[in-house]
Amino acid sequence: MLNALWAFMMLTGLGWAAVHGTLGAVTEGMLAAAGDAVSLGITMLGVMAFWTGILEIGRRAGLIEQLSAGMRPVLHFLFPRIPAGHPALSSMAANMIANMLGLGMAATPAGLKAMQEMAKDIQAAGDKARTATSSMCTFLILNISSLQLIPVTLIAYRSEYGSKQPEAVLGPALAATAISTLAAVVFCKVMDWKNRRAAHL
């Protein structure tokens, strides 16, 4: 579907340019955009490599485990159905830490690992429907809301495009993501309460 959508937009743009005689400008714009994309990709690769390396060093040094232990009350509040010591919890903690640093791409591997660990519980219960659990849904929603203390990726984007104060987004990003995360937690708790109430009726 997305491939068809992108193809439609590109063909529409080229058709419009051909009708109005601006194919030369379109070509120049495409080449300039391609150069910007390569430059931005190299910048983001460096940023992501650095922070992914920091997270890996923290994991090997046991820092992630310590932070996971410190986050245990929060994780228990958010995921009360996941028992203490579950393998998914450390991956969840790493995912949340990466998200709080604004490293969405670095958070993805830990997020997928957490989902895989939670999926094992479904398989162990013999559920063939592949239905997501309440904890899996909550984890996904929290990832979408994504509280960001330091939006590293956004700051890197702004710096690459010449912003004089790329860190100026710190306050607004923190406020916006704090509100979205709070809304996500309230929504998940309300839905979980409704589901448990419906199960008892």
PDB file of C-alpha atoms in Angstrom:
ATOM      1  CA  MET A   1       0.000   0.000   0.000  1.00  0.00           C
ATOM      2  CA  LEU A   2       2.763   2.453   0.963  1.00  0.00           C
ATOM      3  CA  ASN A   3       4.728   1.586  -2.183  1.00  0.00           C
ATOM      4  CA  ALA A   4       1.688   2.382  -4.307  1.00  0.00           C
ATOM      5  CA  LEU A   5       1.131   5.649  -2.413  1.00  0.00           C
ATOM      6  CA  TRP A   6       4.736   6.788  -2.875  1.00  0.00           C
ATOM      7  CA  ALA A   7       4.658   5.812  -6.567  1.00  0.00           C
ATOM      8  CA  PHE A   8       1.429   7.775  -7.033  1.00  0.00           C
ATOM      9  CA  MET A   9       2.860  10.900  -5.393  1.00  0.00           C
ATOM     10  CA  MET A  10       6.074  10.733  -7.421  1.00  0.00           C
ATOM     11  CA  LEU A  11       4.274  10.195 -10.720  1.00  0.00           C
ATOM     12  CA  THR A  12       1.816  12.981  -9.916  1.00  0.00           C
ATOM     13  CA  GLY A  13       4.662  15.370  -9.131  1.00  0.00           C
ATOM     14  CA  LEU A  14       6.559  14.460 -12.291  1.00  0.00           C
ATOM     15  CA  GLY A  15       3.398  14.790 -14.377  1.00  0.00           C
ATOM     16  CA  TRP A  16       2.675  18.212 -12.892  1.00  0.00           C
ATOM     17  CA  ALA A  17       6.267  19.315 -13.559  1.00  0.00           C
ATOM     18  CA  ALA A  18       6.101  18.044 -17.156  1.00  0.00           C
ATOM     19  CA  VAL A  19       2.857  19.932 -17.831  1.00  0.00           C
ATOM     20  CA  HIS A  20       4.231  23.193 -16.402  1.00  0.00           C
ATOM     21  CA  GLY A  21       7.730  22.833 -17.872  1.00  0.00           C
ATOM     22  CA  THR A  22       9.603  22.624 -14.579  1.00  0.00           C
ATOM     23  CA  LEU A  23      11.228  19.193 -14.944  1.00  0.00           C
ATOM     24  CA  GLY A  24      14.672  20.817 -14.728  1.00  0.00           C
ATOM     25  CA  ALA A  25      13.868  22.341 -11.334  1.00  0.00           C
ATOM     26  CA  VAL A  26      12.465  18.998 -10.155  1.00  0.00           C
ATOM     27  CA  THR A  27      15.676  17.242 -11.197  1.00  0.00           C
ATOM     28  CA  GLU A  28      17.813  19.810  -9.386  1.00  0.00           C
ATOM     29  CA  GLY A  29      15.612  19.484  -6.305  1.00  0.00           C
ATOM     30  CA  MET A  30      15.891  15.689  -6.362  1.00  0.00           C
ATOM     31  CA  LEU A  31      19.688  15.820  -6.588  1.00  0.00           C
ATOM     32  CA  ALA A  32      19.925  18.396  -3.790  1.00  0.00           C
ATOM     33  CA  ALA A  33      17.568  16.367  -1.603  1.00  0.00           C
ATOM     34  CA  ALA A  34      19.596  13.211  -2.270  1.00  0.00           C
ATOM     35  CA  GLY A  35      22.752  14.990  -1.132  1.00  0.00           C
ATOM     36  CA  ASP A  36      20.998  16.275   2.006  1.00  0.00           C
ATOM     37  CA  ALA A  37      19.712  12.770   2.734  1.00  0.00           C
ATOM     38  CA  VAL A  38      23.225  11.292   2.542  1.00  0.00           C
ATOM     39  CA  SER A  39      24.641  14.036   4.781  1.00  0.00           C
ATOM     40  CA  LEU A  40      21.826  13.651   7.299  1.00  0.00           C
ATOM     41  CA  GLY A  41      22.175   9.862   7.220  1.00  0.00           C
ATOM     42  CA  ILE A  42      25.884  10.090   8.044  1.00  0.00           C
ATOM     43  CA  THR A  43      25.164  12.517  10.890  1.00  0.00           C
ATOM     44  CA  MET A  44      22.431  10.314  12.343  1.00  0.00           C
ATOM     45  CA  LEU A  45      24.593   7.206  11.925  1.00  0.00           C
ATOM     46  CA  GLY A  46      27.275   8.805  14.061  1.00  0.00           C
ATOM     47  CA  VAL A  47      24.801   9.893  16.738  1.00  0.00           C
ATOM     48  CA  MET A  48      23.091   6.511  16.855  1.00  0.00           C
ATOM     49  CA  ALA A  49      26.384   4.591  16.854  1.00  0.00           C
ATOM     50  CA  PHE A  50      27.622   6.659  19.785  1.00  0.00           C
ATOM     51  CA  TRP A  51      24.519   6.273  21.938  1.00  0.00           C
ATOM     52  CA  THR A  52      23.962   2.619  21.012  1.00  0.00           C
ATOM     53  CA  GLY A  53      27.553   2.009  22.061  1.00  0.00           C
ATOM     54  CA  ILE A  54      26.945   3.813  25.349  1.00  0.00           C
ATOM     55  CA  LEU A  55      23.889   1.622  25.984  1.00  0.00           C
ATOM     56  CA  GLU A  56      25.861  -1.540  25.167  1.00  0.00           C
ATOM     57  CA  ILE A  57      28.670  -0.486  27.516  1.00  0.00           C
ATOM     58  CA  GLY A  58      26.059   0.153  30.196  1.00  0.00           C
ATOM     59  CA  ARG A  59      24.525  -3.275  29.595  1.00  0.00           C
ATOM     60  CA  ARG A  60      27.873  -5.078  29.846  1.00  0.00           C
ATOM     61  CA  ALA A  61      28.862  -3.084  32.920  1.00  0.00           C
ATOM     62  CA  GLY A  62      25.620  -4.035  34.629  1.00  0.00           C
ATOM     63  CA  LEU A  63      24.335  -0.465  34.629  1.00  0.00           C
ATOM     64  CA  ILE A  64      21.187  -1.396  32.717  1.00  0.00           C
ATOM     65  CA  GLU A  65      20.449  -4.123  35.269  1.00  0.00           C
ATOM     66  CA  GLN A  66      20.904  -1.635  38.104  1.00  0.00           C
ATOM     67  CA  LEU A  67      18.647   0.890  36.403  1.00  0.00           C
ATOM     68  CA  SER A  68      16.138  -1.884  35.763  1.00  0.00           C
ATOM     69  CA  ALA A  69      16.171  -2.705  39.468  1.00  0.00           C
ATOM     70  CA  GLY A  70      15.691   0.981  40.271  1.00  0.00           C
ATOM     71  CA  MET A  71      12.787   1.125  37.837  1.00  0.00           C
ATOM     72  CA  ARG A  72      11.159  -1.964  39.355  1.00  0.00           C
ATOM     73  CA  PRO A  73       8.419  -0.015  41.218  1.00  0.00           C
ATOM     74  CA  VAL A  74       7.551   1.890  38.026  1.00  0.00           C
ATOM     75  CA  LEU A  75       7.586  -1.279  35.924  1.00  0.00           C
ATOM     76  CA  HIS A  76       5.433  -3.088  38.485  1.00  0.00           C
ATOM     77  CA  PHE A  77       2.932  -0.225  38.446  1.00  0.00           C
ATOM     78  CA  LEU A  78       2.801  -0.152  34.653  1.00  0.00           C
ATOM     79  CA  PHE A  79       2.866  -3.921  34.159  1.00  0.00           C
ATOM     80  CA  PRO A  80       1.334  -5.527  37.269  1.00  0.00           C
ATOM     81  CA  ARG A  81       0.689  -8.813  35.452  1.00  0.00           C
ATOM     82  CA  ILE A  82       4.369  -9.402  34.695  1.00  0.00           C
ATOM     83  CA  PRO A  83       6.057 -11.195  37.619  1.00  0.00           C
ATOM     84  CA  ALA A  84       9.280  -9.902  39.155  1.00  0.00           C
ATOM     85  CA  GLY A  85      12.362 -11.342  37.514  1.00  0.00           C
ATOM     86  CA  HIS A  86      10.647 -11.855  34.160  1.00  0.00           C
ATOM     87  CA  PRO A  87      13.183 -11.701  31.275  1.00  0.00           C
ATOM     88  CA  ALA A  88      11.127  -9.019  29.517  1.00  0.00           C
ATOM     89  CA  LEU A  89      11.630  -6.478  32.320  1.00  0.00           C
ATOM     90  CA  SER A  90      15.307  -5.754  31.646  1.00  0.00           C
ATOM     91  CA  SER A  91      14.589  -5.269  27.938  1.00  0.00           C
ATOM     92  CA  MET A  92      11.692  -2.980  28.825  1.00  0.00           C
ATOM     93  CA  ALA A  93      13.979  -0.919  31.049  1.00  0.00           C
ATOM     94  CA  ALA A  94      16.606  -0.612  28.294  1.00  0.00           C
ATOM     95  CA  ASN A  95      13.899   0.372  25.817  1.00  0.00           C
ATOM     96  CA  MET A  96      12.487   3.049  28.120  1.00  0.00           C
ATOM     97  CA  ILE A  97      15.937   4.455  28.904  1.00  0.00           C
ATOM     98  CA  ALA A  98      16.744   4.731  25.187  1.00  0.00           C
ATOM     99  CA  ASN A  99      13.387   6.389  24.536  1.00  0.00           C
ATOM    100  CA  MET A 100      13.948   8.882  27.351  1.00  0.00           C
ATOM    101  CA  LEU A 101      17.208   9.816  25.629  1.00  0.00           C
ATOM    102  CA  GLY A 102      15.283  10.321  22.390  1.00  0.00           C
ATOM    103  CA  LEU A 103      16.970   7.339  20.727  1.00  0.00           C
ATOM    104  CA  GLY A 104      13.993   5.690  19.088  1.00  0.00           C
ATOM    105  CA  MET A 105      16.097   3.648  16.667  1.00  0.00           C
ATOM    106  CA  ALA A 106      18.370   2.416  19.466  1.00  0.00           C
ATOM    107  CA  ALA A 107      15.304   1.556  21.554  1.00  0.00           C
ATOM    108  CA  THR A 108      13.818  -0.687  18.866  1.00  0.00           C
ATOM    109  CA  PRO A 109      15.981  -3.823  19.435  1.00  0.00           C
ATOM    110  CA  ALA A 110      15.263  -3.802  23.171  1.00  0.00           C
ATOM    111  CA  GLY A 111      11.564  -3.228  22.484  1.00  0.00           C
ATOM    112  CA  LEU A 112      11.396  -6.159  20.079  1.00  0.00           C
ATOM    113  CA  LYS A 113      13.220  -8.362  22.599  1.00  0.00           C
ATOM    114  CA  ALA A 114      10.723  -7.416  25.307  1.00  0.00           C
ATOM    115  CA  MET A 115       7.803  -8.243  23.004  1.00  0.00           C
ATOM    116  CA  GLN A 116       9.365 -11.602  22.140  1.00  0.00           C
ATOM    117  CA  GLU A 117       9.763 -12.462  25.812  1.00  0.00           C
ATOM    118  CA  MET A 118       6.133 -11.540  26.533  1.00  0.00           C
ATOM    119  CA  ALA A 119       4.994 -13.530  23.485  1.00  0.00           C
ATOM    120  CA  LYS A 120       6.602 -16.638  24.986  1.00  0.00           C
ATOM    121  CA  ASP A 121       4.043 -16.462  27.806  1.00  0.00           C
ATOM    122  CA  ILE A 122       1.234 -16.586  25.241  1.00  0.00           C
ATOM    123  CA  GLN A 123       2.830 -19.577  23.518  1.00  0.00           C
ATOM    124  CA  ALA A 124       3.391 -21.324  26.845  1.00  0.00           C
ATOM    125  CA  ALA A 125      -0.303 -20.901  27.624  1.00  0.00           C
ATOM    126  CA  GLY A 126      -1.155 -22.610  24.346  1.00  0.00           C
ATOM    127  CA  ASP A 127      -2.828 -19.548  22.819  1.00  0.00           C
ATOM    128  CA  LYS A 128      -2.778 -20.039  19.061  1.00  0.00           C
ATOM    129  CA  ALA A 129      -4.680 -16.823  18.310  1.00  0.00           C
ATOM    130  CA  ARG A 130      -1.549 -14.662  18.706  1.00  0.00           C
ATOM    131  CA  THR A 131      -3.605 -12.149  20.691  1.00  0.00           C
ATOM    132  CA  ALA A 132      -1.624  -9.358  22.330  1.00  0.00           C
ATOM    133  CA  THR A 133      -1.800  -9.299  26.108  1.00  0.00           C
ATOM    134  CA  SER A 134      -2.681  -6.265  28.196  1.00  0.00           C
ATOM    135  CA  SER A 135       0.999  -5.830  29.075  1.00  0.00           C
ATOM    136  CA  MET A 136       2.022  -5.936  25.417  1.00  0.00           C
ATOM    137  CA  CYS A 137      -0.580  -3.306  24.506  1.00  0.00           C
ATOM    138  CA  THR A 138       0.521  -1.090  27.401  1.00  0.00           C
ATOM    139  CA  PHE A 139       4.165  -1.403  26.366  1.00  0.00           C
ATOM    140  CA  LEU A 140       3.343  -0.475  22.773  1.00  0.00           C
ATOM    141  CA  ILE A 141       1.283   2.561  23.813  1.00  0.00           C
ATOM    142  CA  LEU A 142       4.044   3.777  26.137  1.00  0.00           C
ATOM    143  CA  ASN A 143       6.518   3.456  23.281  1.00  0.00           C
ATOM    144  CA  ILE A 144       4.281   5.596  21.093  1.00  0.00           C
ATOM    145  CA  SER A 145       3.910   8.274  23.781  1.00  0.00           C
ATOM    146  CA  SER A 146       7.647   8.030  24.547  1.00  0.00           C
ATOM    147  CA  LEU A 147       8.678  10.364  27.379  1.00  0.00           C
ATOM    148  CA  GLN A 148      11.876  12.138  26.254  1.00  0.00           C
ATOM    149  CA  LEU A 149      14.161  13.821  28.743  1.00  0.00           C
ATOM    150  CA  ILE A 150      16.815  14.541  26.105  1.00  0.00           C
ATOM    151  CA  PRO A 151      15.562  14.393  22.484  1.00  0.00           C
ATOM    152  CA  VAL A 152      18.978  13.548  21.040  1.00  0.00           C
ATOM    153  CA  THR A 153      17.669  12.631  17.585  1.00  0.00           C
ATOM    154  CA  LEU A 154      15.670  15.845  17.236  1.00  0.00           C
ATOM    155  CA  ILE A 155      18.617  17.943  18.413  1.00  0.00           C
ATOM    156  CA  ALA A 156      20.836  16.206  15.844  1.00  0.00           C
ATOM    157  CA  TYR A 157      18.316  16.961  13.089  1.00  0.00           C
ATOM    158  CA  ARG A 158      18.162  20.632  14.065  1.00  0.00           C
ATOM    159  CA  SER A 159      21.943  20.873  14.284  1.00  0.00           C
ATOM    160  CA  GLU A 160      22.358  19.290  10.852  1.00  0.00           C
ATOM    161  CA  TYR A 161      20.008  21.823   9.292  1.00  0.00           C
ATOM    162  CA  GLY A 162      21.824  24.816  10.759  1.00  0.00           C
ATOM    163  CA  SER A 163      19.809  25.692  13.850  1.00  0.00           C
ATOM    164  CA  LYS A 164      21.630  28.230  16.021  1.00  0.00           C
ATOM    165  CA  GLN A 165      20.063  26.752  19.160  1.00  0.00           C
ATOM    166  CA  PRO A 166      19.342  23.069  18.454  1.00  0.00           C
ATOM    167  CA  GLU A 167      18.855  22.424  22.172  1.00  0.00           C
ATOM    168  CA  ALA A 168      15.992  24.938  22.379  1.00  0.00           C
ATOM    169  CA  VAL A 169      13.507  22.076  21.950  1.00  0.00           C
ATOM    170  CA  LEU A 170      14.442  20.518  25.309  1.00  0.00           C
ATOM    171  CA  GLY A 171      11.695  22.232  27.309  1.00  0.00           C
ATOM    172  CA  PRO A 172       8.852  21.903  24.786  1.00  0.00           C
ATOM    173  CA  ALA A 173       9.776  18.286  24.004  1.00  0.00           C
ATOM    174  CA  LEU A 174       9.839  17.376  27.692  1.00  0.00           C
ATOM    175  CA  ALA A 175       6.479  19.054  28.320  1.00  0.00           C
ATOM    176  CA  ALA A 176       4.806  17.519  25.265  1.00  0.00           C
ATOM    177  CA  THR A 177       6.082  13.989  25.866  1.00  0.00           C
ATOM    178  CA  ALA A 178       5.328  14.173  29.607  1.00  0.00           C
ATOM    179  CA  ILE A 179       1.707  15.041  28.812  1.00  0.00           C
ATOM    180  CA  SER A 180       1.452  12.332  26.142  1.00  0.00           C
ATOM    181  CA  THR A 181       2.976   9.725  28.461  1.00  0.00           C
ATOM    182  CA  LEU A 182       0.666  10.705  31.314  1.00  0.00           C
ATOM    183  CA  ALA A 183      -2.314  10.405  28.965  1.00  0.00           C
ATOM    184  CA  ALA A 184      -1.045   7.002  27.809  1.00  0.00           C
ATOM    185  CA  VAL A 185      -0.678   5.711  31.384  1.00  0.00           C
ATOM    186  CA  VAL A 186      -4.157   6.918  32.346  1.00  0.00           C
ATOM    187  CA  PHE A 187      -5.656   5.369  29.205  1.00  0.00           C
ATOM    188  CA  CYS A 188      -3.940   2.016  29.794  1.00  0.00           C
ATOM    189  CA  LYS A 189      -4.986   1.896  33.443  1.00  0.00           C
ATOM    190  CA  VAL A 190      -8.608   2.755  32.618  1.00  0.00           C
ATOM    191  CA  MET A 191      -8.769   0.135  29.853  1.00  0.00           C
ATOM    192  CA  ASP A 192      -7.148  -2.489  32.079  1.00  0.00           C
ATOM    193  CA  TRP A 193      -9.673  -1.740  34.827  1.00  0.00           C
ATOM    194  CA  LYS A 194     -12.555  -2.046  32.347  1.00  0.00           C
ATOM    195  CA  ASN A 195     -11.221  -5.334  30.998  1.00  0.00           C
ATOM    196  CA  ARG A 196     -10.833  -6.830  34.465  1.00  0.00           C
ATOM    197  CA  ARG A 197     -14.296  -5.635  35.431  1.00  0.00           C
ATOM    198  CA  ALA A 198     -15.800  -7.160  32.274  1.00  0.00           C
ATOM    199  CA  ALA A 199     -14.000 -10.450  32.974  1.00  0.00           C
ATOM    200  CA  HIS A 200     -15.600 -10.660  36.436  1.00  0.00           C
ATOM    201  CA  LEU A 201     -19.139  -9.954  35.200  1.00  0.00           C
TER     202      LEU A 201
END
